[in-house]
XYZ file of N, CA and C in Angstrom:
645
model
N 93.306 172.232 138.703
C 94.632 171.949 138.134
C 95.760 172.719 138.824
N 95.424 173.889 139.466
C 96.468 174.648 140.125
C 96.963 173.976 141.399
N 96.274 172.926 141.867
C 96.702 172.201 143.054
C 97.259 170.832 142.728
N 97.676 170.641 141.487
C 98.345 169.400 141.086
C 97.532 168.145 141.356
N 96.234 168.227 141.222
C 95.412 167.020 141.301
C 95.102 166.550 142.692
N 95.290 167.388 143.724
C 94.957 166.976 145.092
C 93.470 166.626 145.161
N 93.169 165.444 145.629
C 91.782 165.016 145.749
C 91.210 164.455 144.461
N 91.952 164.505 143.356
C 91.440 163.967 142.097
C 92.404 162.961 141.499
N 93.291 162.394 142.299
C 94.263 161.446 141.783
C 93.554 160.237 141.189
N 93.889 159.929 139.922
C 93.303 158.829 139.164
C 91.818 159.017 138.882
N 91.287 160.205 139.087
C 89.878 160.425 138.767
C 89.677 160.331 137.251
N 88.546 159.747 136.808
C 88.316 159.576 135.363
C 87.864 160.875 134.710
N 88.730 161.874 134.694
C 88.408 163.173 134.124
C 89.159 163.344 132.819
N 88.446 163.362 131.706
C 89.107 163.570 130.429
C 88.765 162.486 129.424
N 89.214 162.699 128.196
C 88.961 161.762 127.110
C 90.153 161.764 126.172
N 90.219 160.732 125.330
C 91.309 160.655 124.356
C 90.732 160.275 122.999
N 91.475 160.649 121.932
C 91.052 160.386 120.563
C 92.236 159.824 119.792
N 92.007 158.759 119.053
C 93.049 158.165 118.215
C 92.478 157.945 116.827
N 93.099 158.551 115.824
C 92.685 158.384 114.433
C 93.889 157.960 113.619
N 93.707 156.982 112.729
C 94.860 156.461 111.999
C 94.453 155.883 110.657
N 95.379 155.996 109.721
C 95.326 155.246 108.476
C 96.268 154.067 108.649
N 95.747 152.849 108.515
C 96.550 151.660 108.786
C 96.600 150.764 107.548
N 97.767 150.203 107.303
C 97.955 149.287 106.171
C 98.794 148.102 106.624
N 98.531 146.935 106.027
C 99.236 145.731 106.435
C 99.459 144.820 105.235
N 100.651 144.254 105.164
C 101.001 143.304 104.106
C 101.463 142.012 104.769
N 100.910 140.877 104.322
C 101.255 139.576 104.906
C 101.565 138.588 103.786
N 102.673 137.854 103.941
C 103.013 136.763 103.022
C 103.291 135.540 103.881
N 102.533 134.471 103.645
C 102.616 133.310 104.526
C 103.176 132.090 103.798
N 104.130 131.441 104.431
C 104.576 130.088 104.059
C 104.780 129.910 102.557
N 105.641 130.701 101.973
C 105.948 130.584 100.563
C 107.452 130.408 100.409
N 107.877 129.214 99.955
C 109.300 128.900 99.796
C 110.088 129.161 101.077
N 109.475 128.827 102.182
C 110.150 128.945 103.465
C 110.050 130.307 104.106
N 109.320 131.253 103.507
C 109.283 132.629 104.006
C 107.905 133.005 104.526
N 107.873 133.612 105.713
C 106.688 134.300 106.211
C 107.094 135.743 106.477
N 106.209 136.683 106.148
C 106.567 138.093 106.227
C 105.334 138.911 106.580
N 105.489 139.865 107.499
C 104.407 140.774 107.871
C 104.972 142.181 108.015
N 104.307 143.148 107.419
C 104.672 144.556 107.590
C 103.395 145.347 107.826
N 103.395 146.185 108.839
C 102.234 147.017 109.121
C 102.692 148.453 109.343
N 101.862 149.396 108.888
C 102.204 150.812 108.995
C 100.973 151.584 109.451
N 101.183 152.542 110.335
C 100.099 153.400 110.802
C 100.533 154.853 110.733
N 99.698 155.667 110.107
C 99.869 157.122 110.095
C 98.757 157.673 110.964
N 99.091 158.223 112.126
C 98.061 158.465 113.134
C 98.254 159.798 113.852
N 97.245 160.124 114.644
C 97.285 161.285 115.527
C 96.543 160.930 116.806
N 97.147 161.223 117.947
C 96.553 160.908 119.246
C 96.384 162.196 120.040
N 95.165 162.448 120.475
C 94.837 163.659 121.229
C 94.221 163.279 122.575
N 94.289 164.191 123.529
C 93.548 164.035 124.779
C 93.242 165.417 125.340
N 92.462 165.454 126.422
C 92.143 166.740 127.035
C 92.441 166.740 128.532
N 93.516 166.018 128.916
C 93.866 165.990 130.343
C 95.355 166.150 130.605
N 96.143 166.491 129.593
C 97.581 166.619 129.815
C 98.052 168.069 129.829
N 97.141 169.003 130.073
C 97.556 170.369 130.310
C 97.675 171.239 129.094
N 96.987 170.923 127.998
C 97.024 171.783 126.816
C 95.902 172.809 126.913
N 96.233 174.089 126.900
C 95.200 175.108 126.899
C 95.114 175.889 128.195
N 94.004 176.568 128.385
C 93.777 177.433 129.540
C 93.395 176.565 130.728
N 94.117 176.697 131.847
C 93.991 175.731 132.945
C 92.637 175.757 133.636
N 91.885 176.849 133.517
C 90.595 176.909 134.201
C 89.427 176.540 133.294
N 89.728 176.085 132.082
C 88.679 175.685 131.141
C 89.038 174.322 130.566
N 88.512 173.268 131.172
C 88.867 171.923 130.757
C 88.483 171.644 129.304
N 87.415 172.281 128.821
C 86.993 172.061 127.439
C 88.038 172.563 126.442
N 88.925 173.426 126.907
C 89.956 174.000 126.031
C 91.249 173.195 126.079
N 91.239 172.067 126.789
C 92.466 171.317 127.010
C 92.835 170.374 125.871
N 91.991 170.180 124.888
C 92.252 169.187 123.854
C 93.508 169.538 123.067
N 94.424 168.570 122.991
C 95.675 168.782 122.272
C 96.419 167.471 122.130
N 97.639 167.535 121.634
C 98.429 166.317 121.414
C 98.663 165.567 122.721
N 98.530 164.254 122.640
C 98.849 163.387 123.768
C 100.326 163.025 123.735
N 100.904 162.780 124.898
C 102.307 162.360 124.955
C 102.504 161.018 124.252
N 101.425 160.269 124.029
C 101.501 158.982 123.333
C 101.526 159.126 121.815
N 101.414 160.345 121.289
C 101.300 160.550 119.843
C 102.558 160.107 119.110
N 102.390 159.239 118.125
C 103.463 158.809 117.218
C 102.897 158.847 115.799
N 103.167 159.898 115.013
C 102.551 159.997 113.684
C 102.870 158.831 112.767
N 104.098 158.311 112.852
C 104.508 157.231 111.955
C 104.970 156.025 112.775
N 104.430 154.864 112.443
C 104.815 153.634 113.140
C 104.851 152.492 112.129
N 106.017 151.906 111.954
C 106.211 150.794 111.018
C 106.738 149.584 111.780
N 106.079 148.458 111.622
C 106.512 147.196 112.227
C 106.754 146.173 111.122
N 107.894 145.506 111.189
C 108.262 144.516 110.174
C 108.745 143.249 110.871
N 108.248 142.111 110.424
C 108.734 140.837 110.960
C 108.800 139.821 109.825
N 109.788 138.938 109.920
C 109.878 137.868 108.934
C 110.546 136.657 109.556
N 110.283 135.509 108.964
C 110.925 134.267 109.374
C 111.188 133.436 108.113
N 112.431 133.024 107.936
C 112.799 132.270 106.737
C 113.435 130.959 107.156
N 112.925 129.876 106.613
C 113.487 128.546 106.847
C 114.110 128.056 105.555
N 115.413 127.792 105.605
C 116.146 127.424 104.396
C 115.775 126.001 103.955
N 115.199 125.855 102.772
C 114.879 124.504 102.293
C 116.133 123.801 101.767
N 115.981 122.545 101.436
C 117.100 121.776 100.866
C 117.217 122.089 99.381
N 118.362 122.641 98.972
C 118.612 122.984 97.568
C 119.719 122.100 97.012
N 119.640 121.820 95.724
C 120.740 121.177 95.005
C 121.297 119.948 95.690
N 122.623 119.991 95.948
C 123.303 118.815 96.500
C 122.883 118.516 97.924
N 122.259 119.482 98.635
C 121.844 119.216 100.011
C 120.736 118.174 100.083
N 120.074 117.892 98.935
C 119.007 116.888 98.912
C 119.532 115.467 98.779
N 120.823 115.314 98.452
C 121.322 114.014 98.028
C 121.367 112.969 99.127
N 121.679 113.376 100.351
C 121.721 112.377 101.420
C 121.294 113.004 102.736
N 121.063 112.134 103.712
C 120.536 112.581 105.003
C 121.507 113.494 105.726
N 122.824 113.253 105.583
C 123.816 114.051 106.305
C 123.805 115.512 105.831
N 123.851 115.728 104.507
C 123.852 117.099 104.005
C 122.524 117.800 104.292
N 121.422 117.050 104.236
C 120.137 117.666 104.582
C 120.117 118.091 106.039
N 120.667 117.246 106.914
C 120.663 117.554 108.341
C 121.550 118.751 108.667
N 122.698 118.876 107.967
C 123.649 119.930 108.285
C 123.347 121.255 107.599
N 122.816 121.215 106.394
C 122.760 122.432 105.580
C 121.350 122.961 105.312
N 120.330 122.231 105.651
C 118.972 122.718 105.433
C 118.267 122.960 106.761
N 117.101 123.609 106.662
C 116.242 123.888 107.817
C 116.842 124.883 108.799
N 117.869 125.643 108.380
C 118.320 126.759 109.204
C 117.277 127.874 109.121
N 117.068 128.595 110.223
C 116.047 129.639 110.257
C 116.677 131.003 110.546
N 116.128 132.015 109.921
C 116.530 133.400 110.148
C 115.264 134.212 110.373
N 115.229 134.977 111.451
C 114.026 135.739 111.767
C 114.343 137.120 112.303
N 113.357 138.002 112.232
C 113.541 139.366 112.715
C 112.191 139.963 113.089
N 112.193 140.786 114.149
C 111.045 141.613 114.509
C 111.593 143.015 114.781
N 111.136 143.999 114.013
C 111.659 145.358 114.141
C 110.522 146.368 114.128
N 110.738 147.457 114.863
C 109.743 148.524 114.904
C 110.439 149.870 114.766
N 109.886 150.720 113.894
C 110.450 152.042 113.643
C 109.320 153.061 113.782
N 109.558 154.114 114.542
C 108.490 155.086 114.786
C 109.064 156.484 114.939
N 108.164 157.466 114.931
C 108.553 158.841 115.216
C 109.079 158.933 116.640
N 109.878 159.952 116.904
C 110.404 160.151 118.242
C 109.323 160.558 119.228
N 109.599 160.359 120.514
C 108.648 160.739 121.559
C 108.558 162.258 121.660
N 107.372 162.748 121.971
C 107.178 164.181 122.130
C 107.955 164.715 123.324
N 108.493 165.912 123.174
C 109.139 166.625 124.270
C 108.201 167.736 124.733
N 108.091 167.915 126.034
C 107.224 168.969 126.570
C 107.898 170.330 126.433
N 107.098 171.345 126.180
C 107.629 172.704 126.147
C 108.260 173.024 127.502
N 109.355 173.777 127.533
C 110.030 174.074 128.813
C 109.118 174.852 129.761
N 109.376 174.704 131.035
C 108.626 175.453 132.049
C 109.097 176.897 132.106
N 108.166 177.800 132.387
C 108.506 179.216 132.489
C 109.080 179.541 133.869
N 110.020 180.441 133.884
C 110.546 180.983 135.136
C 109.815 182.293 135.399
N 108.542 182.156 135.821
C 107.711 183.352 135.953
C 107.040 183.479 137.307
N 107.558 182.794 138.308
C 107.095 182.999 139.673
C 105.869 182.226 140.079
N 105.266 181.448 139.181
C 104.073 180.680 139.570
C 104.391 179.741 140.721
N 105.545 179.090 140.669
C 105.907 178.153 141.725
C 106.079 178.803 143.078
N 106.337 180.099 143.115
C 106.475 180.816 144.393
C 105.143 180.915 145.107
N 104.065 181.167 144.318
C 102.735 181.324 144.899
C 102.034 179.986 145.080
N 102.256 179.073 144.148
C 101.631 177.749 144.195
C 102.728 176.703 144.009
N 103.329 176.260 145.104
C 104.461 175.319 144.997
C 104.111 174.096 144.158
N 105.050 173.729 143.285
C 104.860 172.568 142.428
C 104.166 172.881 141.118
N 103.734 174.139 140.922
C 103.045 174.516 139.698
C 103.952 175.364 138.812
N 103.639 175.407 137.529
C 104.410 176.232 136.602
C 103.628 176.427 135.318
N 104.018 177.436 134.539
C 103.476 177.643 133.204
C 104.490 177.150 132.184
N 104.024 176.986 130.960
C 104.917 176.591 129.874
C 105.399 177.819 129.114
N 106.611 177.735 128.592
C 107.124 178.798 127.761
C 106.423 178.808 126.404
N 106.507 179.949 125.719
C 105.949 180.095 124.388
C 107.048 179.964 123.352
N 106.698 179.462 122.167
C 107.653 179.399 121.063
C 107.852 180.775 120.450
N 109.092 181.034 120.070
C 109.427 182.293 119.410
C 109.277 182.093 117.898
N 108.419 182.861 117.249
C 108.219 182.684 115.799
C 109.517 182.867 115.020
N 109.732 182.003 114.044
C 110.895 182.110 113.179
C 112.154 181.452 113.701
N 112.136 180.964 114.941
C 113.318 180.319 115.513
C 113.236 178.798 115.347
N 114.362 178.195 114.960
C 114.433 176.739 114.853
C 114.449 176.122 116.250
N 113.785 174.970 116.388
C 113.759 174.290 117.685
C 115.085 173.605 118.010
N 115.829 173.209 116.970
C 117.056 172.446 117.173
C 118.239 173.168 116.541
N 119.393 173.026 117.170
C 120.638 173.506 116.572
C 121.182 172.480 115.591
N 120.856 171.206 115.833
C 121.208 170.115 114.926
C 120.079 169.100 114.934
N 119.950 168.367 113.835
C 118.936 167.325 113.735
C 119.246 166.234 114.767
N 118.303 165.928 115.672
C 118.587 164.904 116.690
C 118.827 163.509 116.120
N 118.434 163.276 114.854
C 118.611 161.961 114.243
C 119.765 161.902 113.248
N 120.595 162.937 113.209
C 121.640 162.990 112.179
C 122.896 162.197 112.550
N 123.046 161.810 113.804
C 124.253 161.118 114.272
C 125.513 161.949 113.989
N 125.364 163.255 114.072
C 126.477 164.156 113.751
C 126.917 164.992 114.949
N 126.562 164.553 116.172
C 126.967 165.314 117.348
C 127.263 164.363 118.497
N 127.998 164.854 119.476
C 128.347 164.082 120.661
C 127.414 164.501 121.793
N 126.461 163.664 122.209
C 125.494 164.067 123.232
C 126.115 164.320 124.602
N 127.360 163.881 124.814
C 128.009 164.126 126.107
C 128.662 165.500 126.174
N 128.822 166.164 125.027
C 129.498 167.465 125.023
C 128.715 168.555 124.296
N 127.688 168.204 123.505
C 126.974 169.187 122.707
C 125.502 169.261 123.086
N 124.951 170.460 123.017
C 123.524 170.697 123.213
C 122.891 170.986 121.867
N 121.777 170.322 121.557
C 121.158 170.518 120.242
C 119.838 171.278 120.303
N 119.275 171.484 121.505
C 118.046 172.264 121.608
C 118.389 173.753 121.593
N 117.609 174.525 120.862
C 117.871 175.948 120.695
C 117.172 176.751 121.789
N 117.901 177.340 122.748
C 117.246 178.105 123.828
C 116.554 179.363 123.325
N 116.972 179.881 122.167
C 116.351 181.089 121.624
C 114.965 180.824 121.049
N 114.567 179.547 120.975
C 113.261 179.202 120.408
C 112.122 179.372 121.395
N 112.433 179.718 122.650
C 111.410 179.786 123.688
C 111.518 181.083 124.475
N 110.386 181.568 125.003
C 110.393 182.727 125.894
C 109.434 182.476 127.049
N 109.721 183.116 128.188
C 108.931 182.914 129.394
C 107.550 183.548 129.294
N 106.601 182.936 129.996
C 105.297 183.539 130.207
C 105.472 184.743 131.141
N 104.492 185.654 131.116
C 104.556 186.835 131.978
C 104.549 186.428 133.451
N 105.156 187.250 134.289
C 105.260 186.950 135.712
C 103.891 186.744 136.349
N 103.760 185.613 137.073
C 102.559 185.333 137.827
C 101.351 184.931 137.010
N 101.531 184.668 135.708
C 100.409 184.327 134.835
C 100.440 182.840 134.503
N 99.289 182.162 134.649
C 99.220 180.738 134.316
C 99.486 180.512 132.833
N 98.874 181.326 131.991
C 99.114 181.197 130.563
C 98.292 180.092 129.925
N 98.393 180.003 128.609
C 97.650 178.987 127.859
C 98.536 178.359 126.799
N 99.830 178.282 127.057
C 100.756 177.710 126.100
C 100.551 176.220 125.924
N 100.731 175.742 124.703
C 100.606 174.326 124.411
C 101.745 173.541 125.051
N 101.437 172.356 125.579
C 102.469 171.524 126.191
C 103.285 170.799 125.132
N 102.624 170.240 124.110
C 103.320 169.443 123.099
C 103.103 170.026 121.699
N 104.180 170.032 120.923
C 104.145 170.437 119.523
C 104.586 169.244 118.684
N 103.911 168.998 117.570
C 104.192 167.806 116.775
C 105.622 167.771 116.248
N 106.231 168.934 116.018
C 107.592 168.970 115.468
C 108.670 169.078 116.542
N 108.289 168.958 117.821
C 109.266 169.022 118.922
C 109.338 167.640 119.567
N 110.263 166.834 119.054
C 110.362 165.434 119.461
C 111.801 165.049 119.740
N 111.947 164.001 120.537
C 113.270 163.469 120.815
C 113.760 162.586 119.678
N 114.883 161.980 119.893
C 115.510 161.133 118.879
C 114.672 159.880 118.629
N 114.605 159.475 117.362
C 113.943 158.208 117.038
C 114.752 157.050 117.610
N 114.067 156.079 118.152
C 114.744 154.931 118.767
C 114.175 153.628 118.213
N 114.743 153.134 117.113
C 114.259 151.865 116.545
C 114.451 150.714 117.536
N 113.558 149.749 117.454
C 113.670 148.511 118.244
C 113.838 147.377 117.249
N 114.991 146.714 117.278
C 115.309 145.692 116.286
C 115.802 144.419 116.967
N 115.396 143.277 116.453
C 115.889 141.997 116.966
C 116.035 141.027 115.802
N 117.079 140.217 115.864
C 117.351 139.217 114.838
C 117.702 137.901 115.510
N 117.363 136.793 114.857
C 117.734 135.488 115.391
C 118.119 134.557 114.251
N 118.984 133.616 114.583
C 119.491 132.650 113.608
C 119.696 131.342 114.332
N 119.229 130.240 113.750
C 119.403 128.982 114.463
C 118.893 127.784 113.689
N 118.965 126.639 114.370
C 118.516 125.384 113.763
C 118.280 124.362 114.858
N 117.308 123.493 114.609
C 117.058 122.366 115.504
C 117.502 121.090 114.808
N 118.362 120.324 115.481
C 118.837 119.043 114.959
C 118.062 117.930 115.654
N 117.192 117.234 114.939
C 116.440 116.145 115.573
C 117.351 114.956 115.872
N 117.168 114.364 117.045
C 117.936 113.177 117.438
C 117.027 111.956 117.450
N 115.888 112.086 118.047
C 114.873 111.032 118.030
C 113.542 111.650 117.636
N 113.432 111.970 116.362
C 112.202 112.560 115.859
C 111.913 113.893 116.538
N 110.637 114.101 116.876
C 110.235 115.345 117.509
C 110.428 115.333 119.015
N 110.701 114.144 119.583
C 110.781 114.040 121.038
C 112.113 114.525 121.587
N 113.202 114.269 120.899
C 114.535 114.632 121.384
C 115.279 115.351 120.266
N 115.914 116.464 120.607
C 116.661 117.202 119.601
C 117.621 118.182 120.251
N 118.487 118.755 119.436
C 119.455 119.744 119.889
C 119.207 121.038 119.129
N 119.028 122.152 119.841
C 118.764 123.446 119.195
C 119.958 124.371 119.393
N 120.371 125.001 118.308
C 121.399 126.030 118.339
C 120.735 127.338 117.918
N 120.997 128.422 118.666
C 120.294 129.677 118.373
C 121.153 130.858 118.794
N 121.183 131.866 117.952
C 121.856 133.128 118.272
C 120.848 134.258 118.120
N 120.842 135.196 119.068
C 119.898 136.306 119.036
C 120.630 137.621 119.251
N 120.199 138.640 118.528
C 120.797 139.970 118.644
C 119.667 140.969 118.840
N 119.813 141.845 119.840
C 118.788 142.848 120.143
C 119.402 144.240 120.080
N 118.631 145.182 119.554
C 119.053 146.580 119.561
C 117.878 147.403 120.056
């Protein structure tokens, strides 16, 4: 590991573990509505991303950069049926019914941030190598909550530099790379669509109108 993987690039060295509690709710084709929601409470570990003492691979087991403790996915599609006066004639049915509204959204924990690199001279002796800093007990990792929307990221720093200290000079160290409570901002993925297909000649010819919004 002190040579940055020279001669072992893409070698199948290591293992990963994924454990989760998963739940899912599905509602199909009821009054024009289909709905799916799934949730996973999980933990992802591996032993090849540099957690532990560098000369003992068995000691490397720790959080994987892929770890997301909470993951919620929600999707729905609603087709507006003909209600009331819209049933009375073909024109109102064509104009006011069968409009569709849909969404696919995902919400999860923020991505893990790696512990800062130590300024302890390792790179001088072994170019391209470094140790990780250690956390200072009792110090908050953030000056502000990264998800509070209460700061300007172009002018303010929210990571607390007092929360970390350097490894000793010239020592590889055994500091953990990832901590479960040291994560970046949550980034929801959301999409919505609204539209309708107007049949002209049955199913063979028609006109579709659709609007989509992505976040």
